[in-house]
Amino acid sequence: MHKKHLKILKRYRITDGEKFRLKDHDPADTAGFDFSKRDAQDMLKEGVQYLSKLQDKLYAQDRWALLAVFQAMDAAGKDGTIKHVMSGVNPQGVSVAPFKGPTITELDHDYLWRINLRLPERGHIGIFNRSYYEEVLVTRVHPEILRAQHLPKELIDKDIYDDRLEDIAAYERYLSRQGIVILKFFLHVSQQEQKKRFLERVEAPDKNWKFSPSDLKERSYWKDYMEAYETTIRATASKHAPWYVVPADNKWFTRLIVVAAMVDALEKLDLHYPDVSDETRAALTEARETLAQ
């Protein structure tokens, strides 16, 4: 990657949450770039092609896995970002897991149980569209949800969110020690841009299906969610599982930052195709000679 790309990524990467403040991050930021739509599309295409090459080596080497976690407010562009960034990657080596409200079976287990079932295999890229972080975000904003989680009453105390954040941080350290590279993306959209996108969904017939009345309800808790995200990022940002607070008011920029972060992470792994043994080389030579006849 170019040095300028790495410098831009550093602008949004959070590895130590101690001094993190969400107000310091502008949802409309584009790092000073003002590309045309065509130029942005070309840059994204180039990035996706390079990501595909790295993913091919990741798959062949079969040692590491990459987990990309996406969190955001409604209409921030999670689905579109995932679709565009992964558009050129071999689907055989990618899995996408959307996490909605837990099922009855899932509620009879700890909240990380269903997460473990969807972790990427070695050699794969795993995408979490929402994740275990919902358990310290939506449940913090709507504490009544905890009462439906079959937890013992004495465990639902004032420390439950601090405890969960501590557990999540430890869980991510464990995963990183097993060869799972973790990238966490908070697509940071402004309240004004969300309003604009909601109106598009209401007014455009082909986007009506994307809108739900519950979206407006959640919007009324905006301040609570922003406080929850700030607290969460402060408690769980680390070098082995960094957060990227990605400006999301401009979709083209959001997608470029996400693909750049994934490329950067894979480049650091020294990925390569497996070495071929002398026996295999001999077999390949024999096969070439046979096919040449």
XYZ file of N, CA and C in Angstrom, residues 18 20 24 35 134 188 222:
21
model
N -8.145 5.195 25.669
C -8.100 6.064 26.841
C -8.486 7.511 26.531
N -9.947 8.486 23.619
C -10.912 8.535 22.515
C -12.155 9.330 22.880
N -14.533 14.032 18.415
C -13.332 14.410 17.662
C -13.330 13.844 16.255
N -12.841 13.217 -4.716
C -12.810 12.482 -5.972
C -14.154 12.550 -6.687
N -23.586 -5.787 20.105
C -24.966 -5.399 20.377
C -25.302 -5.572 21.862
N -19.505 5.693 11.062
C -19.957 6.860 11.826
C -20.733 7.827 10.925
N -30.634 8.659 19.814
C -29.336 8.938 19.181
C -28.247 9.254 20.215
